Amino acid sequence: FPVTIAVDVTAQILTPEGMKALGSYRDGIIKVVDGQADPTDTYYHEAVHKYMDVFLPLKDHVDLLAAGREKYKTKDLATVEET
């Protein structure tokens, strides 16, 4: 089954809080900042978010985040997703 991966290389990415980011995955689009030291690593990181969004059943997604909360001793899901 085909999956389209939309990638946008851009000059700047801001988080919803207004902080600069090297990459993002939102609305099915992977964005990577142009000119950064290692865009491949950023792309792979964002591709994991897309994989979780497209292929991972909700229960598995929840279980994975719960395991991350336990491993990293945090209740902050954003920390778990970005670690």
PDB file of N, CA and C in Angstrom:
ATOM      1  N   PHE A   1       0.838  -1.174   0.000  1.00  0.00           N
ATOM      2  CA  PHE A   1       0.000   0.000   0.000  1.00  0.00           C
ATOM      3  C   PHE A   1       0.884   1.240   0.000  1.00  0.00           C
ATOM      4  N   PRO A   2       0.644   2.119  -0.924  1.00  0.00           N
ATOM      5  CA  PRO A   2       1.509   3.295  -1.054  1.00  0.00           C
ATOM      6  C   PRO A   2       1.241   4.340   0.028  1.00  0.00           C
ATOM      7  N   VAL A   3       2.309   4.968   0.459  1.00  0.00           N
ATOM      8  CA  VAL A   3       2.214   6.076   1.407  1.00  0.00           C
ATOM      9  C   VAL A   3       3.015   7.220   0.830  1.00  0.00           C
ATOM     10  N   THR A   4       2.390   8.353   0.682  1.00  0.00           N
ATOM     11  CA  THR A   4       3.075   9.532   0.179  1.00  0.00           C
ATOM     12  C   THR A   4       3.749  10.238   1.341  1.00  0.00           C
ATOM     13  N   ILE A   5       5.002  10.597   1.141  1.00  0.00           N
ATOM     14  CA  ILE A   5       5.726  11.342   2.162  1.00  0.00           C
ATOM     15  C   ILE A   5       6.008  12.727   1.615  1.00  0.00           C
ATOM     16  N   ALA A   6       5.281  13.695   2.134  1.00  0.00           N
ATOM     17  CA  ALA A   6       5.481  15.080   1.733  1.00  0.00           C
ATOM     18  C   ALA A   6       6.582  15.674   2.597  1.00  0.00           C
ATOM     19  N   VAL A   7       7.612  16.216   1.956  1.00  0.00           N
ATOM     20  CA  VAL A   7       8.738  16.816   2.671  1.00  0.00           C
ATOM     21  C   VAL A   7       8.914  18.240   2.177  1.00  0.00           C
ATOM     22  N   ASP A   8       9.076  19.148   3.118  1.00  0.00           N
ATOM     23  CA  ASP A   8       9.285  20.556   2.803  1.00  0.00           C
ATOM     24  C   ASP A   8      10.579  21.007   3.477  1.00  0.00           C
ATOM     25  N   VAL A   9      11.509  21.525   2.689  1.00  0.00           N
ATOM     26  CA  VAL A   9      12.734  22.111   3.245  1.00  0.00           C
ATOM     27  C   VAL A   9      12.477  23.607   3.328  1.00  0.00           C
ATOM     28  N   THR A  10      12.656  24.146   4.521  1.00  0.00           N
ATOM     29  CA  THR A  10      12.252  25.526   4.767  1.00  0.00           C
ATOM     30  C   THR A  10      13.331  26.281   5.538  1.00  0.00           C
ATOM     31  N   ALA A  11      13.227  27.589   5.553  1.00  0.00           N
ATOM     32  CA  ALA A  11      14.223  28.430   6.215  1.00  0.00           C
ATOM     33  C   ALA A  11      14.073  28.437   7.732  1.00  0.00           C
ATOM     34  N   GLN A  12      12.833  28.268   8.226  1.00  0.00           N
ATOM     35  CA  GLN A  12      12.617  28.342   9.668  1.00  0.00           C
ATOM     36  C   GLN A  12      11.373  27.559  10.054  1.00  0.00           C
ATOM     37  N   ILE A  13      11.435  26.926  11.211  1.00  0.00           N
ATOM     38  CA  ILE A  13      10.283  26.231  11.786  1.00  0.00           C
ATOM     39  C   ILE A  13      10.137  26.719  13.220  1.00  0.00           C
ATOM     40  N   LEU A  14       8.915  27.076  13.587  1.00  0.00           N
ATOM     41  CA  LEU A  14       8.628  27.483  14.955  1.00  0.00           C
ATOM     42  C   LEU A  14       7.641  26.510  15.575  1.00  0.00           C
ATOM     43  N   THR A  15       7.868  26.179  16.842  1.00  0.00           N
ATOM     44  CA  THR A  15       6.933  25.335  17.578  1.00  0.00           C
ATOM     45  C   THR A  15       5.681  26.157  17.866  1.00  0.00           C
ATOM     46  N   PRO A  16       4.606  25.502  18.309  1.00  0.00           N
ATOM     47  CA  PRO A  16       3.413  26.268  18.697  1.00  0.00           C
ATOM     48  C   PRO A  16       3.705  27.298  19.795  1.00  0.00           C
ATOM     49  N   GLU A  17       4.775  27.048  20.580  1.00  0.00           N
ATOM     50  CA  GLU A  17       5.164  27.996  21.632  1.00  0.00           C
ATOM     51  C   GLU A  17       6.067  29.100  21.116  1.00  0.00           C
ATOM     52  N   GLY A  18       6.410  29.074  19.812  1.00  0.00           N
ATOM     53  CA  GLY A  18       7.241  30.114  19.226  1.00  0.00           C
ATOM     54  C   GLY A  18       8.735  29.857  19.286  1.00  0.00           C
ATOM     55  N   MET A  19       9.129  28.647  19.707  1.00  0.00           N
ATOM     56  CA  MET A  19      10.558  28.324  19.770  1.00  0.00           C
ATOM     57  C   MET A  19      11.022  27.754  18.431  1.00  0.00           C
ATOM     58  N   LYS A  20      12.294  27.974  18.095  1.00  0.00           N
ATOM     59  CA  LYS A  20      12.844  27.443  16.860  1.00  0.00           C
ATOM     60  C   LYS A  20      13.019  25.930  16.959  1.00  0.00           C
ATOM     61  N   ALA A  21      12.796  25.242  15.848  1.00  0.00           N
ATOM     62  CA  ALA A  21      12.961  23.791  15.780  1.00  0.00           C
ATOM     63  C   ALA A  21      13.719  23.443  14.505  1.00  0.00           C
ATOM     64  N   LEU A  22      14.376  22.287  14.509  1.00  0.00           N
ATOM     65  CA  LEU A  22      15.100  21.823  13.322  1.00  0.00           C
ATOM     66  C   LEU A  22      14.188  21.076  12.365  1.00  0.00           C
ATOM     67  N   GLY A  23      13.083  20.546  12.873  1.00  0.00           N
ATOM     68  CA  GLY A  23      12.156  19.813  12.028  1.00  0.00           C
ATOM     69  C   GLY A  23      10.799  19.722  12.687  1.00  0.00           C
ATOM     70  N   SER A  24       9.816  19.289  11.881  1.00  0.00           N
ATOM     71  CA  SER A  24       8.476  19.090  12.427  1.00  0.00           C
ATOM     72  C   SER A  24       7.723  18.095  11.557  1.00  0.00           C
ATOM     73  N   TYR A  25       6.719  17.479  12.169  1.00  0.00           N
ATOM     74  CA  TYR A  25       5.766  16.658  11.430  1.00  0.00           C
ATOM     75  C   TYR A  25       4.388  17.107  11.870  1.00  0.00           C
ATOM     76  N   ARG A  26       3.649  17.667  10.935  1.00  0.00           N
ATOM     77  CA  ARG A  26       2.325  18.181  11.246  1.00  0.00           C
ATOM     78  C   ARG A  26       1.473  18.106   9.985  1.00  0.00           C
ATOM     79  N   ASP A  27       0.236  17.697  10.153  1.00  0.00           N
ATOM     80  CA  ASP A  27      -0.713  17.606   9.041  1.00  0.00           C
ATOM     81  C   ASP A  27      -0.176  16.757   7.893  1.00  0.00           C
ATOM     82  N   GLY A  28       0.572  15.685   8.239  1.00  0.00           N
ATOM     83  CA  GLY A  28       1.076  14.770   7.232  1.00  0.00           C
ATOM     84  C   GLY A  28       2.304  15.230   6.476  1.00  0.00           C
ATOM     85  N   ILE A  29       2.863  16.373   6.867  1.00  0.00           N
ATOM     86  CA  ILE A  29       4.015  16.936   6.155  1.00  0.00           C
ATOM     87  C   ILE A  29       5.228  16.974   7.075  1.00  0.00           C
ATOM     88  N   ILE A  30       6.349  16.452   6.582  1.00  0.00           N
ATOM     89  CA  ILE A  30       7.614  16.542   7.299  1.00  0.00           C
ATOM     90  C   ILE A  30       8.309  17.810   6.817  1.00  0.00           C
ATOM     91  N   LYS A  31       8.704  18.641   7.770  1.00  0.00           N
ATOM     92  CA  LYS A  31       9.457  19.863   7.440  1.00  0.00           C
ATOM     93  C   LYS A  31      10.827  19.783   8.090  1.00  0.00           C
ATOM     94  N   VAL A  32      11.840  20.199   7.336  1.00  0.00           N
ATOM     95  CA  VAL A  32      13.220  20.199   7.812  1.00  0.00           C
ATOM     96  C   VAL A  32      13.825  21.558   7.494  1.00  0.00           C
ATOM     97  N   VAL A  33      14.546  22.130   8.466  1.00  0.00           N
ATOM     98  CA  VAL A  33      15.193  23.424   8.267  1.00  0.00           C
ATOM     99  C   VAL A  33      16.398  23.257   7.344  1.00  0.00           C
ATOM    100  N   ASP A  34      16.476  24.110   6.349  1.00  0.00           N
ATOM    101  CA  ASP A  34      17.587  24.119   5.409  1.00  0.00           C
ATOM    102  C   ASP A  34      18.847  24.653   6.083  1.00  0.00           C
ATOM    103  N   GLY A  35      19.992  24.054   5.763  1.00  0.00           N
ATOM    104  CA  GLY A  35      21.270  24.567   6.230  1.00  0.00           C
ATOM    105  C   GLY A  35      21.689  24.110   7.607  1.00  0.00           C
ATOM    106  N   GLN A  36      20.974  23.190   8.217  1.00  0.00           N
ATOM    107  CA  GLN A  36      21.367  22.699   9.541  1.00  0.00           C
ATOM    108  C   GLN A  36      22.500  21.688   9.419  1.00  0.00           C
ATOM    109  N   ALA A  37      23.110  21.352  10.526  1.00  0.00           N
ATOM    110  CA  ALA A  37      24.286  20.474  10.529  1.00  0.00           C
ATOM    111  C   ALA A  37      23.966  19.069  10.020  1.00  0.00           C
ATOM    112  N   ASP A  38      22.849  18.486  10.431  1.00  0.00           N
ATOM    113  CA  ASP A  38      22.548  17.118  10.028  1.00  0.00           C
ATOM    114  C   ASP A  38      21.069  16.943   9.679  1.00  0.00           C
ATOM    115  N   PRO A  39      20.673  17.368   8.482  1.00  0.00           N
ATOM    116  CA  PRO A  39      19.264  17.270   8.104  1.00  0.00           C
ATOM    117  C   PRO A  39      18.762  15.836   8.000  1.00  0.00           C
ATOM    118  N   THR A  40      19.647  14.870   7.727  1.00  0.00           N
ATOM    119  CA  THR A  40      19.226  13.478   7.615  1.00  0.00           C
ATOM    120  C   THR A  40      18.706  12.966   8.952  1.00  0.00           C
ATOM    121  N   ASP A  41      19.419  13.255  10.038  1.00  0.00           N
ATOM    122  CA  ASP A  41      18.950  12.844  11.364  1.00  0.00           C
ATOM    123  C   ASP A  41      17.592  13.462  11.683  1.00  0.00           C
ATOM    124  N   THR A  42      17.427  14.726  11.350  1.00  0.00           N
ATOM    125  CA  THR A  42      16.152  15.401  11.604  1.00  0.00           C
ATOM    126  C   THR A  42      15.039  14.748  10.787  1.00  0.00           C
ATOM    127  N   TYR A  43      15.322  14.444   9.523  1.00  0.00           N
ATOM    128  CA  TYR A  43      14.325  13.781   8.677  1.00  0.00           C
ATOM    129  C   TYR A  43      13.923  12.436   9.284  1.00  0.00           C
ATOM    130  N   TYR A  44      14.889  11.628   9.697  1.00  0.00           N
ATOM    131  CA  TYR A  44      14.582  10.325  10.290  1.00  0.00           C
ATOM    132  C   TYR A  44      13.735  10.485  11.562  1.00  0.00           C
ATOM    133  N   HIS A  45      14.084  11.466  12.373  1.00  0.00           N
ATOM    134  CA  HIS A  45      13.321  11.715  13.598  1.00  0.00           C
ATOM    135  C   HIS A  45      11.860  12.031  13.255  1.00  0.00           C
ATOM    136  N   GLU A  46      11.657  12.915  12.305  1.00  0.00           N
ATOM    137  CA  GLU A  46      10.293  13.294  11.920  1.00  0.00           C
ATOM    138  C   GLU A  46       9.571  12.137  11.236  1.00  0.00           C
ATOM    139  N   ALA A  47      10.312  11.296  10.505  1.00  0.00           N
ATOM    140  CA  ALA A  47       9.703  10.134   9.847  1.00  0.00           C
ATOM    141  C   ALA A  47       9.142   9.154  10.874  1.00  0.00           C
ATOM    142  N   VAL A  48       9.767   9.065  12.049  1.00  0.00           N
ATOM    143  CA  VAL A  48       9.224   8.208  13.115  1.00  0.00           C
ATOM    144  C   VAL A  48       7.860   8.727  13.559  1.00  0.00           C
ATOM    145  N   HIS A  49       7.725  10.050  13.667  1.00  0.00           N
ATOM    146  CA  HIS A  49       6.419  10.623  14.018  1.00  0.00           C
ATOM    147  C   HIS A  49       5.382  10.261  12.953  1.00  0.00           C
ATOM    148  N   LYS A  50       5.764  10.359  11.685  1.00  0.00           N
ATOM    149  CA  LYS A  50       4.831   9.996  10.611  1.00  0.00           C
ATOM    150  C   LYS A  50       4.471   8.520  10.698  1.00  0.00           C
ATOM    151  N   TYR A  51       5.454   7.659  10.915  1.00  0.00           N
ATOM    152  CA  TYR A  51       5.193   6.224  11.041  1.00  0.00           C
ATOM    153  C   TYR A  51       4.179   5.966  12.148  1.00  0.00           C
ATOM    154  N   MET A  52       4.395   6.589  13.301  1.00  0.00           N
ATOM    155  CA  MET A  52       3.486   6.389  14.422  1.00  0.00           C
ATOM    156  C   MET A  52       2.077   6.872  14.075  1.00  0.00           C
ATOM    157  N   ASP A  53       1.997   7.967  13.341  1.00  0.00           N
ATOM    158  CA  ASP A  53       0.714   8.541  12.949  1.00  0.00           C
ATOM    159  C   ASP A  53      -0.012   7.656  11.934  1.00  0.00           C
ATOM    160  N   VAL A  54       0.718   7.122  10.973  1.00  0.00           N
ATOM    161  CA  VAL A  54       0.094   6.403   9.859  1.00  0.00           C
ATOM    162  C   VAL A  54      -0.090   4.911  10.141  1.00  0.00           C
ATOM    163  N   PHE A  55       0.907   4.265  10.746  1.00  0.00           N
ATOM    164  CA  PHE A  55       0.901   2.813  10.839  1.00  0.00           C
ATOM    165  C   PHE A  55       0.636   2.228  12.219  1.00  0.00           C
ATOM    166  N   LEU A  56       0.926   2.959  13.263  1.00  0.00           N
ATOM    167  CA  LEU A  56       0.829   2.390  14.602  1.00  0.00           C
ATOM    168  C   LEU A  56      -0.614   2.459  15.108  1.00  0.00           C
ATOM    169  N   PRO A  57      -1.196   1.319  15.468  1.00  0.00           N
ATOM    170  CA  PRO A  57      -2.547   1.353  16.050  1.00  0.00           C
ATOM    171  C   PRO A  57      -2.538   2.194  17.334  1.00  0.00           C
ATOM    172  N   LEU A  58      -3.662   2.815  17.632  1.00  0.00           N
ATOM    173  CA  LEU A  58      -3.752   3.717  18.780  1.00  0.00           C
ATOM    174  C   LEU A  58      -3.293   3.043  20.071  1.00  0.00           C
ATOM    175  N   LYS A  59      -3.706   1.808  20.302  1.00  0.00           N
ATOM    176  CA  LYS A  59      -3.297   1.117  21.531  1.00  0.00           C
ATOM    177  C   LYS A  59      -1.784   0.979  21.613  1.00  0.00           C
ATOM    178  N   ASP A  60      -1.145   0.627  20.503  1.00  0.00           N
ATOM    179  CA  ASP A  60       0.312   0.498  20.486  1.00  0.00           C
ATOM    180  C   ASP A  60       0.987   1.849  20.710  1.00  0.00           C
ATOM    181  N   HIS A  61       0.408   2.898  20.140  1.00  0.00           N
ATOM    182  CA  HIS A  61       0.944   4.251  20.325  1.00  0.00           C
ATOM    183  C   HIS A  61       0.877   4.631  21.805  1.00  0.00           C
ATOM    184  N   VAL A  62      -0.263   4.396  22.419  1.00  0.00           N
ATOM    185  CA  VAL A  62      -0.448   4.711  23.842  1.00  0.00           C
ATOM    186  C   VAL A  62       0.512   3.886  24.694  1.00  0.00           C
ATOM    187  N   ASP A  63       0.632   2.584  24.383  1.00  0.00           N
ATOM    188  CA  ASP A  63       1.543   1.721  25.142  1.00  0.00           C
ATOM    189  C   ASP A  63       2.994   2.183  25.009  1.00  0.00           C
ATOM    190  N   LEU A  64       3.379   2.596  23.812  1.00  0.00           N
ATOM    191  CA  LEU A  64       4.745   3.076  23.586  1.00  0.00           C
ATOM    192  C   LEU A  64       5.027   4.344  24.387  1.00  0.00           C
ATOM    193  N   LEU A  65       4.079   5.268  24.391  1.00  0.00           N
ATOM    194  CA  LEU A  65       4.257   6.497  25.163  1.00  0.00           C
ATOM    195  C   LEU A  65       4.293   6.205  26.668  1.00  0.00           C
ATOM    196  N   ALA A  66       3.464   5.275  27.114  1.00  0.00           N
ATOM    197  CA  ALA A  66       3.465   4.903  28.534  1.00  0.00           C
ATOM    198  C   ALA A  66       4.811   4.300  28.932  1.00  0.00           C
ATOM    199  N   ALA A  67       5.371   3.460  28.067  1.00  0.00           N
ATOM    200  CA  ALA A  67       6.688   2.870  28.346  1.00  0.00           C
ATOM    201  C   ALA A  67       7.756   3.956  28.388  1.00  0.00           C
ATOM    202  N   GLY A  68       7.649   4.940  27.513  1.00  0.00           N
ATOM    203  CA  GLY A  68       8.600   6.052  27.507  1.00  0.00           C
ATOM    204  C   GLY A  68       8.487   6.906  28.763  1.00  0.00           C
ATOM    205  N   ARG A  69       7.257   7.130  29.225  1.00  0.00           N
ATOM    206  CA  ARG A  69       7.063   7.895  30.463  1.00  0.00           C
ATOM    207  C   ARG A  69       7.742   7.190  31.628  1.00  0.00           C
ATOM    208  N   GLU A  70       7.613   5.871  31.650  1.00  0.00           N
ATOM    209  CA  GLU A  70       8.244   5.080  32.714  1.00  0.00           C
ATOM    210  C   GLU A  70       9.772   5.134  32.592  1.00  0.00           C
ATOM    211  N   LYS A  71      10.274   4.906  31.388  1.00  0.00           N
ATOM    212  CA  LYS A  71      11.725   4.867  31.170  1.00  0.00           C
ATOM    213  C   LYS A  71      12.391   6.197  31.507  1.00  0.00           C
ATOM    214  N   TYR A  72      11.781   7.294  31.055  1.00  0.00           N
ATOM    215  CA  TYR A  72      12.392   8.613  31.240  1.00  0.00           C
ATOM    216  C   TYR A  72      11.898   9.315  32.500  1.00  0.00           C
ATOM    217  N   LYS A  73      11.086   8.627  33.299  1.00  0.00           N
ATOM    218  CA  LYS A  73      10.610   9.152  34.590  1.00  0.00           C
ATOM    219  C   LYS A  73       9.988  10.545  34.439  1.00  0.00           C
ATOM    220  N   THR A  74       9.069  10.656  33.477  1.00  0.00           N
ATOM    221  CA  THR A  74       8.396  11.925  33.243  1.00  0.00           C
ATOM    222  C   THR A  74       6.926  11.681  32.927  1.00  0.00           C
ATOM    223  N   LYS A  75       6.114  12.660  33.214  1.00  0.00           N
ATOM    224  CA  LYS A  75       4.702  12.595  32.832  1.00  0.00           C
ATOM    225  C   LYS A  75       4.447  13.437  31.589  1.00  0.00           C
ATOM    226  N   ASP A  76       5.476  14.139  31.134  1.00  0.00           N
ATOM    227  CA  ASP A  76       5.358  15.021  29.981  1.00  0.00           C
ATOM    228  C   ASP A  76       5.484  14.215  28.682  1.00  0.00           C
ATOM    229  N   LEU A  77       4.362  14.054  27.981  1.00  0.00           N
ATOM    230  CA  LEU A  77       4.379  13.256  26.755  1.00  0.00           C
ATOM    231  C   LEU A  77       5.221  13.884  25.655  1.00  0.00           C
ATOM    232  N   ALA A  78       5.303  15.199  25.624  1.00  0.00           N
ATOM    233  CA  ALA A  78       6.143  15.856  24.619  1.00  0.00           C
ATOM    234  C   ALA A  78       7.608  15.470  24.812  1.00  0.00           C
ATOM    235  N   THR A  79       8.039  15.373  26.059  1.00  0.00           N
ATOM    236  CA  THR A  79       9.415  14.939  26.339  1.00  0.00           C
ATOM    237  C   THR A  79       9.627  13.518  25.860  1.00  0.00           C
ATOM    238  N   VAL A  80       8.655  12.659  26.110  1.00  0.00           N
ATOM    239  CA  VAL A  80       8.763  11.265  25.672  1.00  0.00           C
ATOM    240  C   VAL A  80       8.852  11.196  24.150  1.00  0.00           C
ATOM    241  N   GLU A  81       7.985  11.916  23.442  1.00  0.00           N
ATOM    242  CA  GLU A  81       7.975  11.863  21.984  1.00  0.00           C
ATOM    243  C   GLU A  81       9.246  12.419  21.364  1.00  0.00           C
ATOM    244  N   GLU A  82       9.872  13.368  22.005  1.00  0.00           N
ATOM    245  CA  GLU A  82      11.037  14.013  21.410  1.00  0.00           C
ATOM    246  C   GLU A  82      12.374  13.427  21.874  1.00  0.00           C
ATOM    247  N   THR A  83      12.314  12.465  22.798  1.00  0.00           N
ATOM    248  CA  THR A  83      13.543  11.857  23.305  1.00  0.00           C
ATOM    249  C   THR A  83      13.902  10.618  22.540  1.00  0.00           C
TER     250      THR A  83
END
